[in-house]
C-alpha atoms as one frame of an Amber mdcrd trajectory, in Angstrom:
protein
  -7.935   2.449   8.783 -10.952   4.096   9.970 -12.137   5.413  13.063 -14.904
   7.626  13.376 -16.070   8.815  16.689 -18.911  10.458  18.234 -22.094   8.621
  17.560 -24.938   9.319  19.963 -26.759   6.043  19.586 -30.241   6.022  18.293
 -32.429   8.741  19.779 -33.835   6.422  22.453 -30.431   5.014  23.363 -28.933
   8.505  23.428 -31.630   9.754  25.750 -31.134   6.779  28.040 -27.360   7.291
  28.143 -27.831  10.971  28.976 -30.261  10.125  31.743 -27.873   7.627  33.290
 -25.027  10.154  33.138 -27.268  12.777  34.747 -27.868  10.497  37.728 -24.154
   9.881  38.156 -22.990  13.464  37.593 -22.313  15.711  40.617 -25.217  18.016
  41.296 -27.452  15.981  39.030 -26.435  17.805  35.809 -25.660  15.646  32.767
 -22.518  16.214  30.659 -23.172  17.402  27.110 -24.388  14.726  24.736 -21.167
  15.128  22.728 -19.153  14.178  25.786 -21.255  11.044  26.193 -20.715  10.111
  22.566 -16.959  10.709  22.798 -16.789   8.620  25.940 -18.660   5.787  24.237
 -16.441   6.031  21.181 -13.269   5.930  23.249 -14.486   2.890  25.160 -15.527
   1.083  21.968 -12.309   1.788  20.058 -10.151   0.924  23.034 -12.010  -2.369
  23.249 -11.521  -3.071  19.544  -7.805  -2.281  19.758  -7.528  -4.816  22.595
  -8.451  -7.571  20.112  -6.054 -10.545  20.398  -5.227 -10.203  16.689  -3.392
  -6.993  17.568  -1.375  -8.566  20.377   2.246  -7.514  19.934   1.379  -5.231
  17.015   1.698  -1.454  16.793  -1.549   0.413  16.125  -1.645   4.155  15.452
  -5.188   5.548  15.283  -6.794   8.968  15.046 -10.296  10.292  14.336 -11.031
  13.979  13.707 -14.119  16.032  12.918 -13.007  17.779   9.725 -15.340  20.760
  10.193 -14.647  21.635  13.836 -11.152  20.167  14.063 -12.142  18.311  17.235
 -10.057  15.220  17.948 -12.542  12.472  18.729 -10.069   9.681  19.334  -6.308
   9.237  19.350  -4.168   6.211  20.145  -0.404   6.432  19.568  -1.214   8.873
  16.782   2.317  10.335  16.796   4.035   6.962  16.478   5.990   6.463  13.255
   4.786   3.434  11.315   5.008   1.988   7.808   2.116   3.303   5.698   2.103
   0.884   2.725  -0.206   2.229   0.003  -1.865   4.890   2.145   1.253   6.904
   1.200  -0.559   7.515  -2.094  -2.796   9.987  -0.241   0.173  12.302   0.244
   1.509  11.842  -3.292  -1.831  12.383  -5.008  -2.703  15.462  -2.941   0.671
  17.074  -3.659   0.311  16.290  -7.377  -3.178  17.793  -7.538  -1.984  20.876
  -5.696   0.982  21.424  -8.034  -0.284  20.107 -11.376  -4.074  20.413 -11.194
  -6.804  18.001 -12.244  -6.435  18.954 -15.925  -2.721  18.151 -16.236  -1.814
  15.832 -19.142   1.313  13.892 -20.049   2.476  14.170 -23.663   4.301  11.742
 -25.956   5.945  12.972 -29.158   7.412  11.634 -32.357  10.049  13.981 -33.766
  12.023  14.000 -36.984  15.557  15.098 -37.743  16.618  15.957 -41.277  14.389
  17.040 -44.127  11.445  15.343 -45.782  10.910  15.170 -49.520   8.448  13.115
 -51.554   7.649  10.775 -48.664  11.298  10.268 -47.693  12.632  11.476 -44.341
  16.366  11.888 -44.771  17.166  11.575 -41.099  15.878   9.839 -37.958  12.611
   9.439 -36.101  12.643   9.793 -32.309   9.901   8.580 -29.961  10.141  10.906
 -26.950   8.495   9.983 -23.675   6.789  12.637 -21.603   6.293  10.553 -18.481
   2.841   9.255 -19.475   1.971   6.351 -17.122  -1.086   5.488 -19.226   0.348
   5.051 -22.738  -1.371   2.100 -24.449  -0.620   0.076 -27.616  -3.482   1.834
 -29.400  -1.858   5.171 -28.560   1.366   4.033 -30.224  -0.698   2.911 -33.189
  -2.302   6.364 -33.402   1.139   7.993 -33.289   2.337   5.746 -36.114  -0.767
   6.676 -38.121   0.019  10.371 -37.631   3.534   9.773 -38.968   2.117   8.035
 -42.039  -0.530  10.730 -42.495   2.229  13.358 -42.502   3.413  11.792 -45.737
   6.467   9.923 -44.428   6.842   6.508 -46.031  10.575   5.919 -45.778  13.038
   6.907 -43.059  16.638   6.669 -44.213  18.044   6.824 -40.682  17.127   4.978
 -37.503  14.379   4.945 -34.877  15.516   6.439 -31.604  13.768   6.637 -28.263
  14.227   9.372 -25.691  13.376   8.740 -22.029  15.502  11.606 -20.710  12.597
  13.516 -19.152  13.224  11.400 -16.048  16.515  10.177 -14.638  17.773   6.647
 -15.261  17.078   5.278 -11.750  14.421   2.624 -12.417  13.526   1.394  -8.916
  12.668   3.188  -5.707  14.791   3.362  -2.590  13.917   0.610  -0.131  12.083
  -1.586  -2.651  12.627  -5.320  -2.182  14.776  -6.965  -4.861  12.554 -10.054
  -4.954   9.522  -7.923  -5.867  11.160  -6.752  -9.112   9.548  -9.308 -11.479
   6.018  -8.566 -10.322   3.601  -6.012 -11.758   3.309  -3.993  -8.555   7.052
  -3.161  -8.692   7.601  -1.810 -12.229  10.697  -0.006 -13.445   9.955   3.726
 -13.760  10.763   5.397 -17.078   9.597   8.527 -18.877   8.764   6.247 -21.823
   6.753   3.192 -20.870   3.773   1.165 -22.061   0.737  -0.359 -20.345  -1.316
  -3.247 -21.663  -4.765  -2.107 -20.515  -6.591   0.645 -18.653  -5.454  -0.610
 -15.252  -2.245   1.120 -16.445   0.236  -1.330 -14.970   2.961   0.219 -17.080
   6.212  -1.559 -17.813   4.388  -4.863 -17.410   3.429  -7.698 -19.721   0.220
  -9.690 -19.372   1.040 -13.291 -20.184  -2.048 -15.416 -20.896  -1.544 -19.185
 -20.647  -4.154 -21.388 -22.292  -3.893 -25.146 -21.630  -3.773 -27.531 -24.573
  -3.929 -31.293 -24.649  -2.413 -33.025 -21.599   1.318 -33.321 -22.058   1.474
 -30.456 -24.565   2.738 -26.930 -23.855   0.179 -24.298 -22.961  -0.372 -21.615
 -25.607   1.173 -18.259 -24.706  -0.201 -14.830 -25.602   1.591 -11.638 -24.560
   0.099  -8.121 -24.251   1.485  -5.645 -25.198   2.843  -7.483 -28.205   5.971
  -6.736 -30.248   8.038  -5.453 -27.328  11.114  -7.496 -28.225  11.144  -9.204
 -24.826  12.752 -12.675 -24.821  10.583 -15.448 -23.385  12.101 -18.834 -22.577
  10.803 -22.091 -21.152   7.249 -23.348 -21.306   4.264 -24.290 -19.186   3.071
 -27.870 -19.559  -0.584 -28.887 -19.729  -1.336 -31.422 -17.021  -4.279 -33.823
 -16.778  -7.661 -32.371 -15.852  -7.870 -31.902 -12.110  -4.101 -31.887 -11.631
  -2.346 -29.260  -9.536  -1.462 -25.730 -10.637   2.251 -24.885 -10.590   2.614
 -22.505 -13.565   5.073 -19.682 -12.971   5.952 -16.612 -15.046   8.875 -14.592
 -13.771  11.709 -12.394 -14.973  15.217 -13.592 -14.276  16.760 -11.133 -11.843
  18.851  -8.438 -13.473  17.935  -9.466 -17.006  15.192  -8.996 -19.575  14.564
 -12.755 -19.877  11.061 -13.903 -18.919  10.991 -17.541 -17.897   7.974 -19.873
 -18.054   7.840 -23.068 -16.010   5.504 -25.495 -14.267   2.133 -26.786 -15.397
  -1.564 -26.054 -15.300  -4.460 -28.512 -15.571  -6.177 -29.080 -18.914  -9.507
 -27.942 -17.444  -8.056 -24.740 -15.978  -9.096 -22.318 -18.727  -7.007 -19.313
 -19.784  -4.873 -17.955 -16.968  -3.372 -14.455 -16.764  -0.029 -13.635 -15.176
   1.689 -10.228 -15.036   5.435  -9.679 -15.109   7.595  -6.553 -15.398   9.979
  -5.831 -18.269  13.610  -4.893 -17.697  13.800  -1.885 -20.053  10.377  -0.223
 -20.429  11.601   2.474 -22.828  13.257  -0.014 -25.173  10.209  -2.284 -25.067
   7.938   0.663 -25.929  10.169   1.643 -28.857  10.047  -1.934 -30.183   6.242
  -1.831 -30.097   6.274   1.539 -31.875   8.532   0.154 -34.601   5.979  -2.583
 -35.237   3.192   0.026 -35.359   5.136   2.064 -37.935   5.534  -1.047 -40.101
   1.795  -1.744 -39.918   1.132   1.767 -41.216   3.538   1.415 -44.103   6.403
   3.458 -42.675   9.717   1.762 -43.419  12.780   2.609 -41.307  15.996   1.587
 -43.064  17.979   1.521 -39.833  15.705  -1.033 -38.164  16.026  -4.416 -39.906
  18.299  -6.550 -37.762  18.855  -3.687 -35.352  17.020  -2.468 -32.254  15.753
   1.085 -31.771  18.467   3.278 -30.275  18.379   5.106 -26.927  19.082   8.782
 -27.554  18.286  12.335 -26.536  16.325  14.365 -29.046  18.591  16.676 -31.038
  17.939  20.406 -30.932  15.886  21.514 -33.894  13.993  18.227 -34.322  10.440
  18.898 -35.450   7.265  17.274 -34.137   5.440  14.985 -36.558   3.078  13.257
 -34.094   1.760  13.881 -30.595  -0.411  12.101 -28.045  -1.856  13.517 -24.808
  -2.887  11.385 -21.873  -6.235  11.694 -20.147  -6.241  14.503 -17.549  -4.807
  13.771 -14.137  -8.260  13.940 -12.581  -9.269  10.907 -14.658  -6.026   9.029
 -14.012  -6.690   9.315 -10.279  -9.376   6.631 -10.578  -7.145   3.689 -11.567
  -4.339   5.201  -9.483  -6.215   5.285  -6.175  -8.982   2.719  -6.706  -6.538
   0.012  -7.850  -3.573   1.279  -5.817  -1.327   1.629  -8.874   2.281   1.937
  -7.689   3.680   2.987 -11.050   1.394   6.013 -11.418   2.472   7.154  -7.951
   6.143   7.116  -8.895   5.510   8.866 -12.217   3.796  11.653 -10.310   6.772
  12.037  -7.985   9.229  12.311 -10.875   6.890  14.625 -12.795   6.678  16.900
  -9.766  10.461  17.044  -9.774  10.649  17.713 -13.498   8.033  20.482 -13.504
   9.434  22.036 -10.343  13.215  22.001 -10.641  13.725  20.489 -14.089  14.969
  17.228 -12.568  12.791  14.173 -13.102  14.072  12.305 -10.069  12.731  10.890
  -6.831  14.790  13.319  -4.756  13.505  16.386  -6.639   9.895  15.206  -6.572
   9.950  14.262  -2.900  11.440  17.668  -2.063   8.461  19.264  -3.763   6.049
  17.075  -1.779   7.825  18.093   1.424   7.403  21.731   0.437   3.674  21.196
  -0.207   3.222  19.738   3.272   5.241  22.500   4.932   3.536  25.389   3.109
   0.146  24.152   4.215   1.047  23.338   7.817   0.651  19.597   7.285   4.053
  18.531   8.633   2.540  18.249  12.107   4.901  15.423  13.041   8.279  14.268
  11.674   7.864  11.602   8.991   9.918  10.101   6.167   8.805   9.622   2.578
  11.130   7.632   0.317   8.793   7.020  -2.635   5.345   7.890  -3.918   3.546
   4.574  -3.597   4.401   3.263  -0.129   6.245   0.265  -1.555   9.443   1.359
   0.208  10.301  -0.074   3.595  11.919   3.289   4.414   8.599   5.185   4.502
   7.360   6.275   7.933   4.190   8.256   8.752   1.938   9.110  11.667  -1.824
   9.029  12.016  -1.612  12.709  12.977  -0.196  13.658   9.601  -2.854  11.736
   7.703  -5.782  13.302   9.533  -4.225  16.757   9.067  -3.924  16.101   5.326
  -7.449  14.693   5.066  -8.875  17.717   6.879  -6.936  20.163   4.693  -7.972
  18.433   1.471 -11.658  19.156   2.096 -10.950  22.876   1.637  -9.296  22.493
  -1.778 -10.834  22.951  -5.247  -9.686  19.465  -6.278 -11.291  17.741  -3.297
 -14.398  16.375  -5.036 -12.281  14.682  -7.712  -9.922  13.222  -5.106 -12.723
  12.070  -2.798 -14.557  10.193  -5.561 -11.298   8.570  -6.717 -10.776   6.942
  -3.310 -11.995   3.344  -2.930 -15.574   3.185  -1.646 -16.379   0.473   0.851
 -18.601  -2.375  -0.243 -19.162  -1.314  -3.869 -18.520  -4.384  -6.069 -17.673
  -2.310  -9.167 -13.861  -2.452  -9.139 -13.594   1.054 -10.604 -15.765   2.365
  -7.770 -15.075   0.113  -4.809 -11.515  -0.577  -5.882  -9.498  -2.161  -3.088
 -12.514  -1.822  -0.750 -14.941  -3.515  -3.153 -15.201  -6.698  -1.097 -15.027
  -5.141   2.339 -17.804  -4.040   4.723 -20.586  -4.949   2.297 -24.041  -4.647
   3.803 -22.877  -2.504   6.730 -23.358   1.183   7.497 -19.825   1.741   6.172
 -20.746   0.501   2.683 -21.056   3.407   0.268 -20.057   5.710   3.112 -16.372
   5.105   3.763 -14.064   6.622   1.110 -10.554   5.576   2.063  -7.155   4.457
   0.835  -6.063   0.972   1.771  -2.543  -0.279   2.308  -1.007  -3.681   2.882
   2.330  -5.408   2.719   3.935  -8.057   4.891   3.363  -7.033   8.500   1.459
  -3.862   7.536  -2.270  -3.191   7.161  -3.582   0.369   6.970  -6.650   2.407
   6.100  -7.101   6.192   6.026  -9.912   8.341   4.682 -13.373   9.658   5.399
 -16.639   8.498   6.892 -19.866  10.311   7.712 -21.194   9.601  11.188 -24.892
   8.830  11.815 -25.413  12.429  12.918 -23.875  13.759   9.721 -20.417  14.701
  10.957 -17.675  14.495   8.319 -14.877  12.534   9.916 -11.302  11.890   8.861
  -9.650   8.795  10.273  -6.440   6.815  10.065  -5.826   3.298  11.350  -2.251
   2.116  10.807  -1.286  -1.355  12.063   2.290  -2.658  11.884   4.402  -5.485
  13.272   2.042  -8.423  13.067   2.592 -11.885  11.631  -0.752 -13.685  11.632
  -3.663 -13.545  11.688  -4.334 -10.375   9.725  -5.686  -7.408  11.701  -7.786
  -6.268   8.748 -11.102  -7.435  10.286 -10.380  -5.271  13.323  -9.651  -2.269
  11.078 -12.965  -2.847   9.329 -14.784  -3.144  12.652 -13.419   0.280  13.613
 -14.697   1.729  10.338 -18.110   0.160  10.815 -18.246   1.466  14.389 -17.591
   4.980  13.142 -20.352   4.682  10.549 -22.828   2.963  12.880 -22.418   4.412
  16.351 -22.236   2.496  19.625 -22.573  -1.238  19.110 -21.363  -4.350  20.932
 -18.027  -5.662  19.658 -19.634  -8.994  18.783 -22.188  -7.220  16.596 -19.477
  -5.269  14.764 -17.475  -8.442  14.257 -20.495 -10.271  12.833 -21.260  -7.395
  10.435 -17.705  -7.329   9.130 -17.562 -11.097   8.691 -20.830 -11.054   6.745
 -19.770  -8.033   4.674 -16.324  -9.176   3.484 -15.544 -11.806   0.875 -12.113
 -12.828   2.073  -9.953 -11.073  -0.536  -6.319 -11.541   0.528  -4.524  -8.622
   2.148  -1.355  -8.918   0.110   0.292 -11.041  -2.575   1.461 -14.491  -1.651
   5.216 -15.027  -1.388   6.841 -14.167  -4.737   7.238 -17.733  -5.900   3.485
 -18.130  -5.622   2.299 -14.787  -6.989  -0.458 -15.625  -9.434  -2.498 -13.008
 -11.281  -3.110  -9.529  -9.853  -4.125  -8.484  -6.383  -4.763  -5.010  -4.970
  -2.677  -2.972  -2.582
């Protein structure tokens, strides 16, 4: 969503516009140039919002000069609409305010009982600290620390402790049929990601076709999680259709493979959530302990045990996450829903001692109120915008965006936002394929959002005359076609200045590569998409 007003055209065009206004003005005096620019902006944005693709839709739009506070454009800016992933702006700002850019999540291994001559006469406990970025190599490093401490045999069991957060795994208002897919992970204080996209609580399932008629080979990352996989994907003849599906049976931990992929398809990656992230992480840790020569007598034939760490247990291994300022990059660039929800529960835990959505959201509400950012009534039900209960206004977003520029964490936050038209996915993120080759490319820093019937954009753009603008464009209640090209045209208009609608449309069409707005219906979700 971007709108950025006030663009005197090029010097010649600006002079001409002023001269024409001078002729028309009473007494022959021309209105200020800023008034001419605002008038042109209003006319241009009104024209763009009259696009047939927005017929029947709700569009809430606002553009503000962040230095003067001047409202340059507003259209239904107090209307409550679904935000989708632009809700992450609120969550991330509140987290930075409360926790700081240097905040780290810790994961511990603790021991009960005494150690003697390499024997721990007690239990090991893997205790989660809410880290949304824990990787298999981090578990391996923890297991190495246990071995380096001298422990070679554990006479008791391996426990896992996820009690830092409550046991509610899914957010309020999340769709049940999204549960198997990576963008809707279960939230746990102990969870594992497969790579540095940090889609925690998710398995990457790589299918590699074999000979026609034979099952495709299956590789799972993270490995050793104890997850049960059933079914198979058949290899079809070269050039045949793709119908492979990887899903988790609702309400269970069973991951089911079905369908086929052509022999000439090449390796194909699918992502699916696990049912019990903490248990899966403990299974992977057990395998890491075994690799490092640590034998746990209570494990053979038995799963790790959910527990709470006993008082007096001593730390034998520890891992810290990267600082929050670094985690913002995959969080905001790739629109990572899981990181958003971890931040909400961590805010609750560090504020009131309760790692719950209700406690964390109360702290976010307090952040907004203390700083005068609750300019309009809204409703926040989660941290990511995945909930259909979330409601925001364009007014609140531009107030937040203006406030953020005054904060010590602003530079980190600003650079973590997706940057229009930059093809590097850890720079451009969800805007990597949009507005390329336009004045908005490299200029617009903004958070995207999309779900069925929702397309949003909110962030910053610098006008041609150097004004730092905050904008929000929130479109709801559409079916097809997508209004995203219109949103991009608004952003390009703000970065370019006055331009015919046809010219803006042509720039956007040339500068976008057609990345889909949202995942296909669940039965066709294939690979990963953004926002």
